[in-house]
Amino acid sequence: MFIPNEQIIDLFNRNFSITIADLARMSGKSSAEVKQILMEEPKPTPPEVQRDQPAKGKQERHKLSQYVRHIAAMENIPYSQIIVCFCEQSGRAAIPFLEERYTALIIDKAFLNNPLISNGDLLTHPNVKRVYKLAIDIAFLELDKLPEKIFFSSAAPPCTHLSRAGAWRWKFKDEANPHQAPQAAALVRDLIKWQRENATYAYTEQPIIRLWREVIKEEPTDKLHPYQVALFSDRIFKGDESASCEQYSKRTWLWLTGLTKIKRGEMEMLTKDMTTKLRGGSAIKRSLTPTGLARAVFQTIISDMEKS
């Protein structure tokens, strides 16, 4: 007796008491063949997670392309001399590029409460006048397409609802608001997509996160720890004792644009206790972009440009 594969799947799904042996006997197929048919059953595609958007009027005032266009006009420079850093209040990701006369747009909602860039190195940088700050919650920024590609973009969106370091709190957070985690993952996905379309080089950084398979649907391009790029930190060359603060372990995932792997400059990893002591036990400090990572990314880009 011939039974189409679709009917085998339907019988199995509708009748909870039916077994693979029953289906094999009914269809004349072997149990292995039936099992293979059931395993190949197409899984329903989950609906694409869409980020919440503000009202239309507010959305129009916050189109990213308008700010980038304004900077290009104000500085009288092409888009290829502009970098855009998302969620980067410290400004560390921008410093290596400022030294090469690029102009930076730094976007962080923290500027709403504190208009200062929280990094002394950047505040005293001779090219700090080439830094534009945008105090907007990135979740309500429209990532529309630019007319031309900018040179570089970095992004370190909030991982509060995604990081596996806080997995023990997921149940309580999801019960309070089941949409927070999917929305956060969708933001990461949208930033990666925007960078791919609008930047020559870019990275989006996150710790190990959940929902990346379901929402981002793309493996990280590179994975590293801060101590693996600590040798690039300019603090080392300045003799700054706090440079050892970058010799810590924090699994970091990078979705890259224009690159396949970040250069390594590894230093000895400090123990967790020593790291906590040197960093003042501050989770905020630990969340800042390591200067070693910022310069490692820059050096990788320079090497790639020299090859081409």
CSV table of C-alpha atoms in Angstrom, one decimal:
chain,number,residue,atom,x,y,z
A,1,MET,CA,0.0,0.0,0.0
A,2,PHE,CA,1.5,3.4,-1.0
A,3,ILE,CA,1.0,6.3,1.3
A,4,PRO,CA,2.5,9.7,0.4
A,5,ASN,CA,5.1,11.2,2.7
A,6,GLU,CA,2.7,14.1,3.5
A,7,GLN,CA,0.1,11.6,4.7
A,8,ILE,CA,2.6,9.8,6.9
A,9,ILE,CA,3.5,13.1,8.5
A,10,ASP,CA,-0.1,14.0,9.0
A,11,LEU,CA,-1.0,10.7,10.6
A,12,PHE,CA,1.9,11.0,13.0
A,13,ASN,CA,1.0,14.5,14.0
A,14,ARG,CA,-2.8,13.9,14.5
A,15,ASN,CA,-2.6,10.5,16.2
A,16,PHE,CA,-0.6,10.6,19.4
A,17,SER,CA,-0.8,6.8,19.9
A,18,ILE,CA,0.6,5.8,16.5
A,19,THR,CA,4.1,4.5,16.4
A,20,ILE,CA,6.8,4.5,13.7
A,21,ALA,CA,6.3,0.7,13.5
A,22,ASP,CA,2.6,1.2,12.8
A,23,LEU,CA,3.4,3.7,10.0
A,24,ALA,CA,6.0,1.4,8.5
A,25,ARG,CA,3.5,-1.4,8.4
A,26,MET,CA,0.8,0.8,6.9
A,27,SER,CA,3.0,2.3,4.2
A,28,GLY,CA,5.1,-0.7,3.3
A,29,LYS,CA,8.3,1.3,4.2
A,30,SER,CA,10.9,0.3,6.6
A,31,SER,CA,11.0,1.9,10.1
A,32,ALA,CA,14.3,3.7,9.1
A,33,GLU,CA,12.6,5.2,6.0
A,34,VAL,CA,9.6,6.4,8.1
A,35,LYS,CA,11.9,7.9,10.7
A,36,GLN,CA,13.8,9.8,8.0
A,37,ILE,CA,10.6,11.2,6.5
A,38,LEU,CA,9.5,12.5,10.0
A,39,MET,CA,12.9,14.0,10.6
A,40,GLU,CA,12.8,15.9,7.3
A,41,GLU,CA,9.4,17.4,8.1
A,42,PRO,CA,9.7,21.1,7.3
A,43,LYS,CA,9.5,23.1,10.5
A,44,PRO,CA,7.3,26.1,10.5
A,45,THR,CA,9.2,29.3,10.0
A,46,PRO,CA,8.7,31.6,13.0
A,47,PRO,CA,7.5,35.1,12.2
A,48,GLU,CA,10.2,37.7,11.8
A,49,VAL,CA,10.7,39.8,14.9
A,50,GLN,CA,10.0,43.4,14.2
A,51,ARG,CA,11.3,46.2,16.4
A,52,ASP,CA,8.8,48.6,17.9
A,53,GLN,CA,8.9,52.0,16.2
A,54,PRO,CA,7.8,55.3,17.6
A,55,ALA,CA,5.0,57.4,16.1
A,56,LYS,CA,5.6,58.5,12.5
A,57,GLY,CA,6.4,62.1,13.3
A,58,LYS,CA,9.0,61.2,15.9
A,59,GLN,CA,10.4,58.5,13.6
A,60,GLU,CA,11.0,61.0,10.8
A,61,ARG,CA,12.9,63.3,13.2
A,62,HIS,CA,15.2,60.5,14.0
A,63,LYS,CA,16.4,59.2,10.7
A,64,LEU,CA,20.0,58.3,10.9
A,65,SER,CA,20.7,59.4,7.3
A,66,GLN,CA,19.8,63.0,8.1
A,67,TYR,CA,22.4,63.2,10.9
A,68,VAL,CA,25.1,61.7,8.7
A,69,ARG,CA,24.2,64.0,5.8
A,70,HIS,CA,24.4,67.0,8.1
A,71,ILE,CA,27.9,66.0,9.3
A,72,ALA,CA,29.1,65.6,5.8
A,73,ALA,CA,27.8,69.0,4.9
A,74,MET,CA,29.2,70.7,8.0
A,75,GLU,CA,32.6,69.3,7.7
A,76,ASN,CA,32.6,69.4,3.9
A,77,ILE,CA,33.8,65.8,3.7
A,78,PRO,CA,32.7,62.7,1.8
A,79,TYR,CA,30.8,59.9,3.5
A,80,SER,CA,34.0,57.8,3.2
A,81,GLN,CA,35.6,59.9,5.9
A,82,ILE,CA,32.8,59.4,8.5
A,83,ILE,CA,32.5,56.7,11.1
A,84,VAL,CA,29.4,55.9,13.2
A,85,CYS,CA,29.6,54.3,16.7
A,86,PHE,CA,26.4,53.0,18.3
A,87,CYS,CA,26.2,52.7,22.1
A,88,GLU,CA,29.7,54.0,22.6
A,89,GLN,CA,29.6,56.6,25.3
A,90,SER,CA,33.3,56.0,26.1
A,91,GLY,CA,34.2,56.9,22.5
A,92,ARG,CA,37.1,54.3,22.6
A,93,ALA,CA,36.1,52.7,19.3
A,94,ALA,CA,36.5,56.0,17.6
A,95,ILE,CA,39.9,57.1,18.9
A,96,PRO,CA,42.1,55.2,16.4
A,97,PHE,CA,40.1,56.7,13.5
A,98,LEU,CA,40.2,60.2,14.9
A,99,GLU,CA,44.0,60.0,14.8
A,100,GLU,CA,43.7,59.4,11.0
A,101,ARG,CA,41.5,62.5,10.6
A,102,TYR,CA,38.1,60.7,10.3
A,103,THR,CA,35.0,62.4,11.7
A,104,ALA,CA,32.9,60.4,14.2
A,105,LEU,CA,29.2,60.3,15.1
A,106,ILE,CA,28.8,58.7,18.5
A,107,ILE,CA,25.2,57.6,19.4
A,108,ASP,CA,24.3,56.8,23.0
A,109,LYS,CA,21.2,57.4,25.1
A,110,ALA,CA,23.6,57.9,28.1
A,111,PHE,CA,24.2,61.4,26.7
A,112,LEU,CA,20.7,62.3,27.7
A,113,ASN,CA,21.8,62.2,31.3
A,114,ASN,CA,25.5,63.0,30.9
A,115,PRO,CA,26.4,65.0,27.9
A,116,LEU,CA,30.1,64.4,28.4
A,117,ILE,CA,32.0,61.5,26.7
A,118,SER,CA,33.1,59.4,29.7
A,119,ASN,CA,36.7,58.8,28.6
A,120,GLY,CA,39.5,61.2,29.4
A,121,ASP,CA,41.6,60.0,26.5
A,122,LEU,CA,39.0,61.2,24.0
A,123,LEU,CA,38.1,64.4,25.9
A,124,THR,CA,41.8,65.5,25.6
A,125,HIS,CA,42.3,64.2,22.1
A,126,PRO,CA,43.5,66.9,19.7
A,127,ASN,CA,40.8,65.9,17.2
A,128,VAL,CA,37.9,65.8,19.7
A,129,LYS,CA,36.2,68.6,17.7
A,130,ARG,CA,35.6,66.1,14.9
A,131,VAL,CA,33.3,64.1,17.2
A,132,TYR,CA,29.5,64.6,17.0
A,133,LYS,CA,27.3,63.2,19.8
A,134,LEU,CA,23.8,62.1,19.3
A,135,ALA,CA,21.7,61.6,22.5
A,136,ILE,CA,19.1,59.2,21.2
A,137,ASP,CA,17.9,55.8,22.4
A,138,ILE,CA,19.1,53.6,19.6
A,139,ALA,CA,15.9,51.5,19.9
A,140,PHE,CA,14.0,54.4,18.5
A,141,LEU,CA,16.4,55.4,15.7
A,142,GLU,CA,15.4,54.6,12.2
A,143,LEU,CA,18.3,52.8,10.5
A,144,ASP,CA,17.6,54.0,7.0
A,145,LYS,CA,19.9,53.5,4.0
A,146,LEU,CA,22.6,56.1,3.3
A,147,PRO,CA,23.2,57.5,-0.2
A,148,GLU,CA,26.9,56.5,0.1
A,149,LYS,CA,28.9,54.1,2.3
A,150,ILE,CA,30.6,55.5,5.4
A,151,PHE,CA,34.1,54.1,6.2
A,152,PHE,CA,33.5,52.4,9.5
A,153,SER,CA,30.8,51.6,12.1
A,154,SER,CA,31.0,49.9,15.5
A,155,ALA,CA,28.0,48.8,17.6
A,156,ALA,CA,27.7,47.4,21.2
A,157,PRO,CA,24.0,47.4,21.8
A,158,PRO,CA,22.7,46.6,25.3
A,159,CYS,CA,22.8,42.9,26.2
A,160,THR,CA,20.8,43.1,29.4
A,161,HIS,CA,18.1,40.7,28.2
A,162,LEU,CA,20.3,38.5,26.1
A,163,SER,CA,23.6,37.8,27.9
A,164,ARG,CA,24.0,34.3,29.2
A,165,ALA,CA,25.8,35.7,32.2
A,166,GLY,CA,22.4,36.7,33.5
A,167,ALA,CA,20.6,33.5,32.4
A,168,TRP,CA,19.3,32.8,35.9
A,169,ARG,CA,17.2,36.0,35.6
A,170,TRP,CA,15.7,35.2,32.2
A,171,LYS,CA,12.6,33.5,33.6
A,172,PHE,CA,11.7,36.5,35.7
A,173,LYS,CA,12.4,39.0,33.0
A,174,ASP,CA,10.4,37.1,30.4
A,175,GLU,CA,7.5,36.7,32.7
A,176,ALA,CA,7.5,40.5,33.3
A,177,ASN,CA,7.8,41.3,29.6
A,178,PRO,CA,8.1,38.5,27.1
A,179,HIS,CA,8.9,40.9,24.3
A,180,GLN,CA,12.1,42.5,25.7
A,181,ALA,CA,14.5,39.7,24.7
A,182,PRO,CA,13.2,39.3,21.1
A,183,GLN,CA,13.3,43.1,20.7
A,184,ALA,CA,16.9,43.3,21.9
A,185,ALA,CA,18.0,40.5,19.6
A,186,ALA,CA,16.1,42.2,16.7
A,187,LEU,CA,18.1,45.4,17.4
A,188,VAL,CA,21.4,43.4,17.1
A,189,ARG,CA,20.2,41.9,13.8
A,190,ASP,CA,19.1,45.3,12.4
A,191,LEU,CA,22.4,46.9,13.3
A,192,ILE,CA,24.4,44.1,11.5
A,193,LYS,CA,22.1,44.5,8.5
A,194,TRP,CA,22.6,48.3,8.4
A,195,GLN,CA,26.3,48.0,8.7
A,196,ARG,CA,26.5,45.5,5.9
A,197,GLU,CA,24.6,47.8,3.6
A,198,ASN,CA,26.1,51.2,4.7
A,199,ALA,CA,29.7,50.7,5.9
A,200,THR,CA,32.9,49.5,4.3
A,201,TYR,CA,34.1,48.1,7.6
A,202,ALA,CA,32.2,47.4,10.7
A,203,TYR,CA,31.6,45.2,13.8
A,204,THR,CA,28.7,44.6,16.1
A,205,GLU,CA,29.8,43.2,19.5
A,206,GLN,CA,27.9,41.1,22.0
A,207,PRO,CA,28.8,38.6,24.7
A,208,ILE,CA,27.4,35.1,24.3
A,209,ILE,CA,23.7,35.7,23.8
A,210,ARG,CA,20.5,33.8,23.5
A,211,LEU,CA,18.1,34.0,20.5
A,212,TRP,CA,20.9,34.6,18.0
A,213,ARG,CA,19.8,31.5,16.0
A,214,GLU,CA,16.2,32.4,16.0
A,215,VAL,CA,16.4,36.1,15.4
A,216,ILE,CA,19.9,37.1,14.1
A,217,LYS,CA,20.2,33.8,12.1
A,218,GLU,CA,23.9,34.2,11.5
A,219,GLU,CA,27.0,32.8,13.3
A,220,PRO,CA,29.4,35.4,14.7
A,221,THR,CA,32.2,36.1,12.3
A,222,ASP,CA,34.8,36.1,15.1
A,223,LYS,CA,35.0,35.2,18.8
A,224,LEU,CA,37.6,36.5,21.2
A,225,HIS,CA,38.5,37.6,24.8
A,226,PRO,CA,39.8,41.1,25.7
A,227,TYR,CA,43.1,39.6,26.9
A,228,GLN,CA,43.7,38.2,23.4
A,229,VAL,CA,43.9,41.8,22.0
A,230,ALA,CA,45.3,43.5,25.1
A,231,LEU,CA,48.8,43.9,23.5
A,232,PHE,CA,47.2,46.5,21.1
A,233,SER,CA,46.2,48.7,23.9
A,234,ASP,CA,47.9,52.1,23.8
A,235,ARG,CA,48.1,52.1,27.6
A,236,ILE,CA,50.8,49.5,27.2
A,237,PHE,CA,53.0,51.9,25.3
A,238,LYS,CA,52.3,54.8,27.7
A,239,GLY,CA,53.4,52.7,30.6
A,240,ASP,CA,50.0,53.0,32.2
A,241,GLU,CA,49.7,50.5,35.0
A,242,SER,CA,45.9,50.2,34.4
A,243,ALA,CA,46.7,48.6,31.0
A,244,SER,CA,46.6,45.3,32.9
A,245,CYS,CA,42.9,45.9,33.4
A,246,GLU,CA,42.4,44.7,29.8
A,247,GLN,CA,43.9,41.3,30.5
A,248,TYR,CA,40.6,39.7,31.4
A,249,SER,CA,38.4,37.0,30.1
A,250,LYS,CA,35.0,38.0,28.6
A,251,ARG,CA,33.7,35.9,25.7
A,252,THR,CA,33.0,38.4,23.0
A,253,TRP,CA,31.2,37.7,19.8
A,254,LEU,CA,31.8,39.9,16.7
A,255,TRP,CA,29.7,40.1,13.6
A,256,LEU,CA,32.1,41.7,11.1
A,257,THR,CA,31.6,43.6,7.9
A,258,GLY,CA,34.5,43.7,5.4
A,259,LEU,CA,36.7,41.5,7.6
A,260,THR,CA,36.9,37.8,8.5
A,261,LYS,CA,39.0,37.9,11.7
A,262,ILE,CA,40.5,40.4,14.0
A,263,LYS,CA,44.2,40.5,14.6
A,264,ARG,CA,45.4,39.0,17.9
A,265,GLY,CA,47.9,40.5,20.4
A,266,GLU,CA,47.6,38.2,23.3
A,267,MET,CA,48.8,38.9,26.9
A,268,GLU,CA,48.6,36.6,29.9
A,269,MET,CA,45.1,36.4,31.2
A,270,LEU,CA,44.7,37.5,34.8
A,271,THR,CA,42.7,35.5,37.3
A,272,LYS,CA,39.2,36.6,38.0
A,273,ASP,CA,40.0,37.9,41.4
A,274,MET,CA,42.9,39.9,40.2
A,275,THR,CA,40.9,41.3,37.3
A,276,THR,CA,38.1,42.4,39.6
A,277,LYS,CA,40.6,44.0,41.9
A,278,LEU,CA,42.3,45.9,39.1
A,279,ARG,CA,39.1,47.0,37.5
A,280,GLY,CA,37.7,48.2,40.8
A,281,GLY,CA,35.0,45.6,40.8
A,282,SER,CA,33.0,47.7,38.4
A,283,ALA,CA,30.6,46.0,36.0
A,284,ILE,CA,30.3,49.3,34.1
A,285,LYS,CA,34.1,49.5,33.5
A,286,ARG,CA,34.0,45.9,32.4
A,287,SER,CA,31.3,46.7,29.8
A,288,LEU,CA,33.4,49.5,28.2
A,289,THR,CA,35.0,48.8,24.8
A,290,PRO,CA,38.6,47.6,25.6
A,291,THR,CA,41.1,49.9,24.0
A,292,GLY,CA,43.0,46.8,22.8
A,293,LEU,CA,39.9,45.7,20.8
A,294,ALA,CA,39.5,49.2,19.3
A,295,ARG,CA,43.0,49.3,18.1
A,296,ALA,CA,43.1,45.7,17.0
A,297,VAL,CA,40.1,46.3,14.8
A,298,PHE,CA,41.8,49.4,13.4
A,299,GLN,CA,45.0,47.6,12.6
A,300,THR,CA,43.1,44.8,11.0
A,301,ILE,CA,41.4,47.3,8.7
A,302,ILE,CA,44.7,49.0,7.8
A,303,SER,CA,46.2,45.6,6.9
A,304,ASP,CA,43.2,44.7,4.8
A,305,MET,CA,43.4,48.1,2.9
A,306,GLU,CA,47.1,47.5,2.3
A,307,LYS,CA,46.4,44.1,0.7
A,308,SER,CA,43.9,45.7,-1.7
